[in-house]
Short mmCIF file of C-alpha atoms and ligand atoms in Angstrom, two decimals:
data_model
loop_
_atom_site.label_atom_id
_atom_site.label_comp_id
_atom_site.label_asym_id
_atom_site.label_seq_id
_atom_site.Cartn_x
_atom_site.Cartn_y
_atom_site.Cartn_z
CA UNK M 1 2.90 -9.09 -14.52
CA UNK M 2 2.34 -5.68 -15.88
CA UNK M 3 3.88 -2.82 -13.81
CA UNK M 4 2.12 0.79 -13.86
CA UNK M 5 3.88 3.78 -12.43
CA UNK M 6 2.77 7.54 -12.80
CA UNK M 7 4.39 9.87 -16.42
CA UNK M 8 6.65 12.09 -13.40
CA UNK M 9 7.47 8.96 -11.57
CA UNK M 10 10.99 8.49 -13.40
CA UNK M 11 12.19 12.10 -12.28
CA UNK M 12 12.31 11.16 -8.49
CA UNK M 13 15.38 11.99 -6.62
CA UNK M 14 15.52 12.16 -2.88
CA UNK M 15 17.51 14.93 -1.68
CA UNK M 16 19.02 13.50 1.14
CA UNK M 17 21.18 16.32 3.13
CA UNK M 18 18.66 18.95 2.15
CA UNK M 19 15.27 17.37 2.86
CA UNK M 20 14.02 19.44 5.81
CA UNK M 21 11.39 16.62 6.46
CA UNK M 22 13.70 13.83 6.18
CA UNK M 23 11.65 10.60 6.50
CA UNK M 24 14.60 9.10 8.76
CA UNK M 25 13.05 11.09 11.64
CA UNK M 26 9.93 10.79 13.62
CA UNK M 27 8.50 7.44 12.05
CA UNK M 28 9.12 3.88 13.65
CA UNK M 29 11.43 2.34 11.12
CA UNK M 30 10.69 -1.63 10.94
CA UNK M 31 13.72 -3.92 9.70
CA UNK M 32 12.14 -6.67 7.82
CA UNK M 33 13.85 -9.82 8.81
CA UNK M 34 16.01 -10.17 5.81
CA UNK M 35 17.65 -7.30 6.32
CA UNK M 36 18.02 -7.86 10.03
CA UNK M 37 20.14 -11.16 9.53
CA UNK M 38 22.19 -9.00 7.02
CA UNK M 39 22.81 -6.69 9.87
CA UNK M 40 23.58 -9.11 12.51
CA UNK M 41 26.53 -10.72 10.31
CA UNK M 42 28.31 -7.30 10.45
CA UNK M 43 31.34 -7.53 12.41
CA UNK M 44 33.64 -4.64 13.80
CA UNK M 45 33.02 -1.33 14.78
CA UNK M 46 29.80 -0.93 12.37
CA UNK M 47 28.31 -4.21 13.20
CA UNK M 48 28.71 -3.25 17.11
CA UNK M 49 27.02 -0.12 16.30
CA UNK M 50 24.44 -1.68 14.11
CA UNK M 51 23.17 -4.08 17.28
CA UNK M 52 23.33 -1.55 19.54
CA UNK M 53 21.11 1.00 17.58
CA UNK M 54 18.57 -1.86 17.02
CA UNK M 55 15.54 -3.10 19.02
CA UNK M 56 13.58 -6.38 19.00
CA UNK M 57 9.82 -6.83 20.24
CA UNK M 58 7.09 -8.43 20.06
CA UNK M 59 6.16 -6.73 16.38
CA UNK M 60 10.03 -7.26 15.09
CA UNK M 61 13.35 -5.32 14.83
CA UNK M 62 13.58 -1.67 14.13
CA UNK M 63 15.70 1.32 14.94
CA UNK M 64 16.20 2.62 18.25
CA UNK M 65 15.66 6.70 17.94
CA UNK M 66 17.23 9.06 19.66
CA UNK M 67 15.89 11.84 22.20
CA UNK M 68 14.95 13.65 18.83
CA UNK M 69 13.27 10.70 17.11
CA UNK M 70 15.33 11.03 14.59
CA UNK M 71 17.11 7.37 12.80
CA UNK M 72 20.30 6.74 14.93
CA UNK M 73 22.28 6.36 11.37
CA UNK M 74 20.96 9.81 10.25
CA UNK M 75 24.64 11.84 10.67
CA UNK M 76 25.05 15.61 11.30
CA UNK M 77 24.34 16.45 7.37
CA UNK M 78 21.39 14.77 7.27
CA UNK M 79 22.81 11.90 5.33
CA UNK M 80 22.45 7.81 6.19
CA UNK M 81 26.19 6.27 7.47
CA UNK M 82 24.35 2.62 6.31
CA UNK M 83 24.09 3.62 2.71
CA UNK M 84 28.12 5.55 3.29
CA UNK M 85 29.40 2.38 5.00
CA UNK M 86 27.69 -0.77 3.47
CA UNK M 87 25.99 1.16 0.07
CA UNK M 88 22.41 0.99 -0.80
CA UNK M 89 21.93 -2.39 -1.40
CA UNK M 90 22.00 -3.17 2.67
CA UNK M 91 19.10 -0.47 3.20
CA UNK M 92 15.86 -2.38 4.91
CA UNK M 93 12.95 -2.93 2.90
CA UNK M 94 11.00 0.52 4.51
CA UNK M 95 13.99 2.54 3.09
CA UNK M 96 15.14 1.64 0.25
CA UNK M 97 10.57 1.98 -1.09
CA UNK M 98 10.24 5.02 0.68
CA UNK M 99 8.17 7.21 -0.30
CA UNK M 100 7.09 4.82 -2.78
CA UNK M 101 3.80 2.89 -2.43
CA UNK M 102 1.83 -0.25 -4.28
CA UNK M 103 -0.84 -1.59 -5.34
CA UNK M 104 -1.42 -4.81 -6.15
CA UNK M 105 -4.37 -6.43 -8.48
CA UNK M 106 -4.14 -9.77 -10.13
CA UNK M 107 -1.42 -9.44 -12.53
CA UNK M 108 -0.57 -5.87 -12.30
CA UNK M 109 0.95 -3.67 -9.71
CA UNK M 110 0.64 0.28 -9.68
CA UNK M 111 3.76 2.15 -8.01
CA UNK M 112 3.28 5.51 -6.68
CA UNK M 113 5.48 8.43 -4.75
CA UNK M 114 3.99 9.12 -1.93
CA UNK M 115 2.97 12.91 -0.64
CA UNK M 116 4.21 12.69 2.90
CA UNK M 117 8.00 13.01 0.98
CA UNK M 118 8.77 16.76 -0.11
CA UNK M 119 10.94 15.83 -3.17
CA UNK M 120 8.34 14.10 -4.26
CA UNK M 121 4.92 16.43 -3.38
CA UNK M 122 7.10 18.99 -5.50
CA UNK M 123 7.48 17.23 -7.88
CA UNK M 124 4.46 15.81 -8.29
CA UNK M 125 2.36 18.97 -7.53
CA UNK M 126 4.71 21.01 -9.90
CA UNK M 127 3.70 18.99 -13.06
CA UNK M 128 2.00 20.82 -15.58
CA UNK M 129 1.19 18.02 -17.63
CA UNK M 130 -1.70 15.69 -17.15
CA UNK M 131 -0.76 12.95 -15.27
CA UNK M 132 -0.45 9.63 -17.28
CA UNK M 133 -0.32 6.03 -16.14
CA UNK M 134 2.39 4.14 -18.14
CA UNK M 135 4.07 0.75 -17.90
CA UNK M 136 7.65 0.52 -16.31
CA UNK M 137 10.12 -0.07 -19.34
CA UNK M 138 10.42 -3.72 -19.82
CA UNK M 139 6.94 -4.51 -19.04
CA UNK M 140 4.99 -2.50 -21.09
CA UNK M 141 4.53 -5.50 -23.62
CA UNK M 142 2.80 -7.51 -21.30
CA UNK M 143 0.02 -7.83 -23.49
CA UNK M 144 -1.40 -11.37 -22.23
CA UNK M 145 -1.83 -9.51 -18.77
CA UNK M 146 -5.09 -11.39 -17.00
CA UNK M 147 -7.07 -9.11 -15.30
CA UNK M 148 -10.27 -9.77 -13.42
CA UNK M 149 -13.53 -8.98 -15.04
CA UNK M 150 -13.94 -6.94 -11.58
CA UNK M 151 -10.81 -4.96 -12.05
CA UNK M 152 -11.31 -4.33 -15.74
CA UNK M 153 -14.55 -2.27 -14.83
CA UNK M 154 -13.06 -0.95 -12.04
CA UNK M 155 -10.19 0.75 -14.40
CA UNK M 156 -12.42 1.78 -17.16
CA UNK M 157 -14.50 3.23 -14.43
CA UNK M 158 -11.16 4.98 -12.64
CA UNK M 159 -10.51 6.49 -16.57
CA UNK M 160 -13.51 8.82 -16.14
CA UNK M 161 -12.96 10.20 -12.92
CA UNK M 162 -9.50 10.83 -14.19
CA UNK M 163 -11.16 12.21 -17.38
CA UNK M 164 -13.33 14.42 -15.42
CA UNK M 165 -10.56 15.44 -12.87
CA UNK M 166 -8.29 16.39 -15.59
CA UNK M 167 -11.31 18.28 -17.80
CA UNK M 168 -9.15 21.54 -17.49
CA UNK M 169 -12.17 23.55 -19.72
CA UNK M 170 -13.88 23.47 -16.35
CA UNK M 171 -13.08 25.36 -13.08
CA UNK M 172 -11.67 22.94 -10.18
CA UNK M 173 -14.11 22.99 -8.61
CA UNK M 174 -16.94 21.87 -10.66
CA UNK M 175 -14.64 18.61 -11.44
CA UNK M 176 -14.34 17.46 -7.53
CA UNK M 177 -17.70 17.99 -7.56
CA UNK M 178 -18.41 16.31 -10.88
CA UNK M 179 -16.16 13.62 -9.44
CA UNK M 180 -18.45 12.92 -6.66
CA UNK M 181 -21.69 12.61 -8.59
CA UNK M 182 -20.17 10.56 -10.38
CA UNK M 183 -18.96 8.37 -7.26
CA UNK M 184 -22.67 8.41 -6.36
CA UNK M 185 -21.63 10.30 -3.05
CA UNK M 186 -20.90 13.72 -1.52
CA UNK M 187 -19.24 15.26 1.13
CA UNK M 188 -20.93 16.07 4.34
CA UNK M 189 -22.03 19.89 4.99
CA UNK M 190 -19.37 21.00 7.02
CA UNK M 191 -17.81 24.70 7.85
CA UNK M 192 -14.27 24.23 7.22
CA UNK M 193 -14.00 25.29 11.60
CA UNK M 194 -16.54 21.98 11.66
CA UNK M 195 -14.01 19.70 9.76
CA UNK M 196 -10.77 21.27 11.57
CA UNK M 197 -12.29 20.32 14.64
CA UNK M 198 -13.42 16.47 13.33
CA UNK M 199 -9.92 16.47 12.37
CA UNK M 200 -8.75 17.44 15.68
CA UNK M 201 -10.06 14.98 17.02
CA UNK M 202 -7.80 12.38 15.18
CA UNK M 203 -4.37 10.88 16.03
CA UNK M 204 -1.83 14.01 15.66
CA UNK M 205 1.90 13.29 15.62
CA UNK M 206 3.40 17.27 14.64
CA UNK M 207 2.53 20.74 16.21
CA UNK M 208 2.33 22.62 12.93
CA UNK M 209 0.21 20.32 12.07
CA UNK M 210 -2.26 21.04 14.96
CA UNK M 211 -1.34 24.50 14.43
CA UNK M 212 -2.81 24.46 10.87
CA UNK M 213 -6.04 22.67 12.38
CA UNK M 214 -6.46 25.28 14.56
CA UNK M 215 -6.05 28.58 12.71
CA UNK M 216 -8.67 26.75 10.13
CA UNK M 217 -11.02 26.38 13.33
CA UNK M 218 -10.29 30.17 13.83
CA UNK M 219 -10.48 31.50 10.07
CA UNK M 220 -13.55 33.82 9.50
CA UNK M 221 -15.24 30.87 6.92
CA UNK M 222 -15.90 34.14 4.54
CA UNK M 223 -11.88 33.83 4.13
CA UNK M 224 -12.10 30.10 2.94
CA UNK M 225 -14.86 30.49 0.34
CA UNK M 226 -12.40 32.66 -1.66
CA UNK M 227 -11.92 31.78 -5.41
CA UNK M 228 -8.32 31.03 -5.40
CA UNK M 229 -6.76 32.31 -8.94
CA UNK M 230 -7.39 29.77 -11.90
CA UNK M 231 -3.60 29.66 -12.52
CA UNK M 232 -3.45 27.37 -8.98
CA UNK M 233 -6.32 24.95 -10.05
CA UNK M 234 -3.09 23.06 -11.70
CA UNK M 235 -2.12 21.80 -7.79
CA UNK M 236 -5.41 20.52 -6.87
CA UNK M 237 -6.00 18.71 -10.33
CA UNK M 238 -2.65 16.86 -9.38
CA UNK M 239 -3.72 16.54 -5.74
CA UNK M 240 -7.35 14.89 -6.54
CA UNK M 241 -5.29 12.64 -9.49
CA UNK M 242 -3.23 11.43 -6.67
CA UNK M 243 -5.50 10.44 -4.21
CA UNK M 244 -8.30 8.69 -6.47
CA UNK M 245 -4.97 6.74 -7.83
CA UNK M 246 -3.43 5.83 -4.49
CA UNK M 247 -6.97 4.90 -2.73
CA UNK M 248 -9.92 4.52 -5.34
CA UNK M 249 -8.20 0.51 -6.14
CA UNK M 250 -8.41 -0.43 -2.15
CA UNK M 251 -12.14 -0.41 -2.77
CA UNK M 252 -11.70 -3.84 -4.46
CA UNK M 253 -10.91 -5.21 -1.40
CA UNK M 254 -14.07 -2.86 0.78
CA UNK M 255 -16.44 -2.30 -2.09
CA UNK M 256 -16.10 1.36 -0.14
CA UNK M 257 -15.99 3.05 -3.54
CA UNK M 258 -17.99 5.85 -2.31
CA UNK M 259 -16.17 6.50 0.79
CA UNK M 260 -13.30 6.34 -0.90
CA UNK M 261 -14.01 8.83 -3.73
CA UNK M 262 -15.48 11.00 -0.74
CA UNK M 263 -12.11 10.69 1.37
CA UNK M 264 -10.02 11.74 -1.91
CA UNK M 265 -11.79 15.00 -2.34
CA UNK M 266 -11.68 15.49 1.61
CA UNK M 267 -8.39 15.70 1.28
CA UNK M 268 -8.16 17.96 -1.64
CA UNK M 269 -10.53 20.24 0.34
CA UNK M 270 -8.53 20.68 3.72
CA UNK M 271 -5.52 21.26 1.40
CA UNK M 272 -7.33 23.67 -0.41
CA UNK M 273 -8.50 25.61 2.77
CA UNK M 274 -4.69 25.79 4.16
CA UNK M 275 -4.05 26.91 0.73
CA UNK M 276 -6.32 29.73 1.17
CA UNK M 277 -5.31 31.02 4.24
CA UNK M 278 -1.71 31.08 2.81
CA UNK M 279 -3.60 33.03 0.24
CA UNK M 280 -4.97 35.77 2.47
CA UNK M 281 -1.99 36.45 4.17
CA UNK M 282 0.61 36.27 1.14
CA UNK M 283 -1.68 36.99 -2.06
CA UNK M 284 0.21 34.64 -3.60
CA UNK M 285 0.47 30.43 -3.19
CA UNK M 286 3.62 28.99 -4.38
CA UNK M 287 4.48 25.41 -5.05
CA UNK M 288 6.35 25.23 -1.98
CA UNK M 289 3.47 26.11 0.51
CA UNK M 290 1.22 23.61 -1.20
CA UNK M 291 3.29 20.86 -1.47
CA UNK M 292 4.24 21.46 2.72
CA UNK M 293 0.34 21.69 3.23
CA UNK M 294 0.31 18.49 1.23
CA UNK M 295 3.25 16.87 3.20
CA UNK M 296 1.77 17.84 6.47
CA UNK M 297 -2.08 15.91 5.71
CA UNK M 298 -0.21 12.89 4.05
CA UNK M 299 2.02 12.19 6.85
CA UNK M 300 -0.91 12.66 9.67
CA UNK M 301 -3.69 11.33 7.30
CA UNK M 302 -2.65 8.36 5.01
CA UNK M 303 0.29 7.41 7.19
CA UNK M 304 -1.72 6.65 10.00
CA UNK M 305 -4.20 3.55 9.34
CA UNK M 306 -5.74 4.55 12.32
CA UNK M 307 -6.53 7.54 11.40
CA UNK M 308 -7.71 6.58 7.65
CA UNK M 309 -9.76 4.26 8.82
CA UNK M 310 -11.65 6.64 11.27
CA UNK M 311 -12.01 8.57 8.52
CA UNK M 312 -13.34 6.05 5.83
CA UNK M 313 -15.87 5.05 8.52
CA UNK M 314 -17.11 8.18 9.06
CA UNK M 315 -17.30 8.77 5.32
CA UNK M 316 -19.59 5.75 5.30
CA UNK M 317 -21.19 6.70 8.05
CA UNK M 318 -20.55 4.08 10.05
CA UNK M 319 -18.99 6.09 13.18
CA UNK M 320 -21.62 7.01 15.56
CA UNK M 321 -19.51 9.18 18.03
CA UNK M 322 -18.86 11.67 15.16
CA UNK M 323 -22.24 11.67 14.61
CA UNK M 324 -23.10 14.62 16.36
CA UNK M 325 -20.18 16.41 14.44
CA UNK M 326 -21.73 15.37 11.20
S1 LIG K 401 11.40 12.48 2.73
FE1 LIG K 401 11.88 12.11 0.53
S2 LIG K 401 13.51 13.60 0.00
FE2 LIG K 401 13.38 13.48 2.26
S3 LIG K 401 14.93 11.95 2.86
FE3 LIG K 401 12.96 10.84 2.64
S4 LIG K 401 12.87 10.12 0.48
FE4 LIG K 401 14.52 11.69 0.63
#
């Protein structure tokens, strides 16, 4: 089994204490059952405190948040008292991949960090290098890997989008559009007010990210044709690289290669319009505003399956009460 993980993926560090978006808050954590029967054979104060802060229903155990929905072992400085009591080994499965995601083909799996985590959107969004798949030390000589016929073309063909996404000679723009010829699909005419409101219409979990929705549905659209400066065409490379590698491969599995293409350079163009209100206000865009626009659509867009399905379906057309919005 070969394992593939992105050239940046090495410098990860969650930064616990001073995450202001700490993913211990706000989420239903699940505790895979493993884990649980670790918990459960805690004794003393910890292990009292343990079964007390845990529920069990119908879909399994998880944490029991507090008023503020935030993990009842985050502390006062932000920090988790199960990796300061019982070390990092005893974290559940959620935590200790967090905000790392997979996926899986016949005999190789592709790791990624995901967006929704602001250590890692920095990080990620911040490279100026091209980004590079390469095989996690100690299986990069898996040479007698046995891929599908099926996923061989599929990778060759994910090479040229990444070719043509990374084709810096050319303006960004041109290459999400190149990107989607190439997909054999496009991206419905919409006003960016048109698409806030689609959007608005989705499953929302934070205000500011409403807010954002709605100052795009206010925005003169004159304001969000703007050329943003070529310098900044770096963050959007990065964010299109991201999303065809996350959620291109799923369409193995839907044959919704299309959809999926379209969905990856949806996202890259809501960014992009956030990103250029920013721009009006500040004249300026620095990594930190992106990567929080970024944060914001990744934890209310590809953390919801609800709401990425209701997307891919209307992508492929297949959602007739958007219709009238499309
Ligand atoms: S969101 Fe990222 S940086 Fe913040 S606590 Fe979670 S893993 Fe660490």
């Amino acid at each position: 089994m070969e394992y593939i993980i992105p050239n940046y993926y090495k410098a990860f560090h969650c930064i616990a204490g001073r995450c202001r978006h700490s993913c211990c808050m706000g989420w239903e954590i699940d505790i895979d059952e493993a884990t649980h029967a670790l918990y459960q054979g805690i004794s003393g104060a910890f292990g009292a405190r343990l079964s007390e802060s845990i529920e069990v229903d119908g879909d399994g155990a998880h944490f029991r948040l507090d008023a503020r929905e935030r993990c009842p072992f985050l502390n006062r400085e932000n920090l988790c008292d199960i990796i300061l009591t019982l070390g990092e080994d005893a974290l559940c499965q959620i935590c200790r991949d967090h905000p790392r995601f997979r996926n899986f083909f016949s005999d190789r799996t592709e790791i990624g960090l995901g967006l929704c985590c602001e250590a890692a959107g920095e990080l990620l969004l911040g490279s100026a290098e091209k980004m590079q798949l390469v095989p996690l030390v100690g299986t990069e000589n898996a040479t007698d890997t046995k891929l599908t016929e099926e996923e061989q073309r599929f990778f060759e063909f994910r090479e040229q989008v990444f070719a043509v996404l990374q084709n810096r000679a050319q303006r960004i723009d041109a290459r999400l559009q190149a990107v989607l010829t190439l997909c054999r699909t496009a991206l419905p005419q919409k006003s960016p007010a048109q698409w806030a409101e689609i959007f608005l219409r989705l499953e929302r979990l934070d205000d500011a990210w409403t807010q954002n929705l709605q100052a795009l549905q206010a925005a003169p659209t004159a304001s969000l044709l703007l050329t943003l400066p070529k310098e900044t065409d770096i963050f959007f490379e990065q964010l299109a690289v991201y999303f065809i590698y996350r959620h291109l491969a799923g369409a193995l599995e839907d044959g919704a290669l299309a959809a999926r293409a379209a969905f990856s350079m949806l996202g890259v163009q809501m960014i992009s319009y956030f990103c250029k209100l920013y721009w009006g206000k500040h004249d300026d865009l620095p990594l930190a505003a992106v990567a929080e626009f970024a944060r914001l659509y990744s934890s209310e867009i590809e953390y919801s399956q609800e709401n990425m399905d209701t997307l891919l379906a209307i992508l492929h057309g297949e959602r007739a009460d958007f219709a009238g919005d499309l």
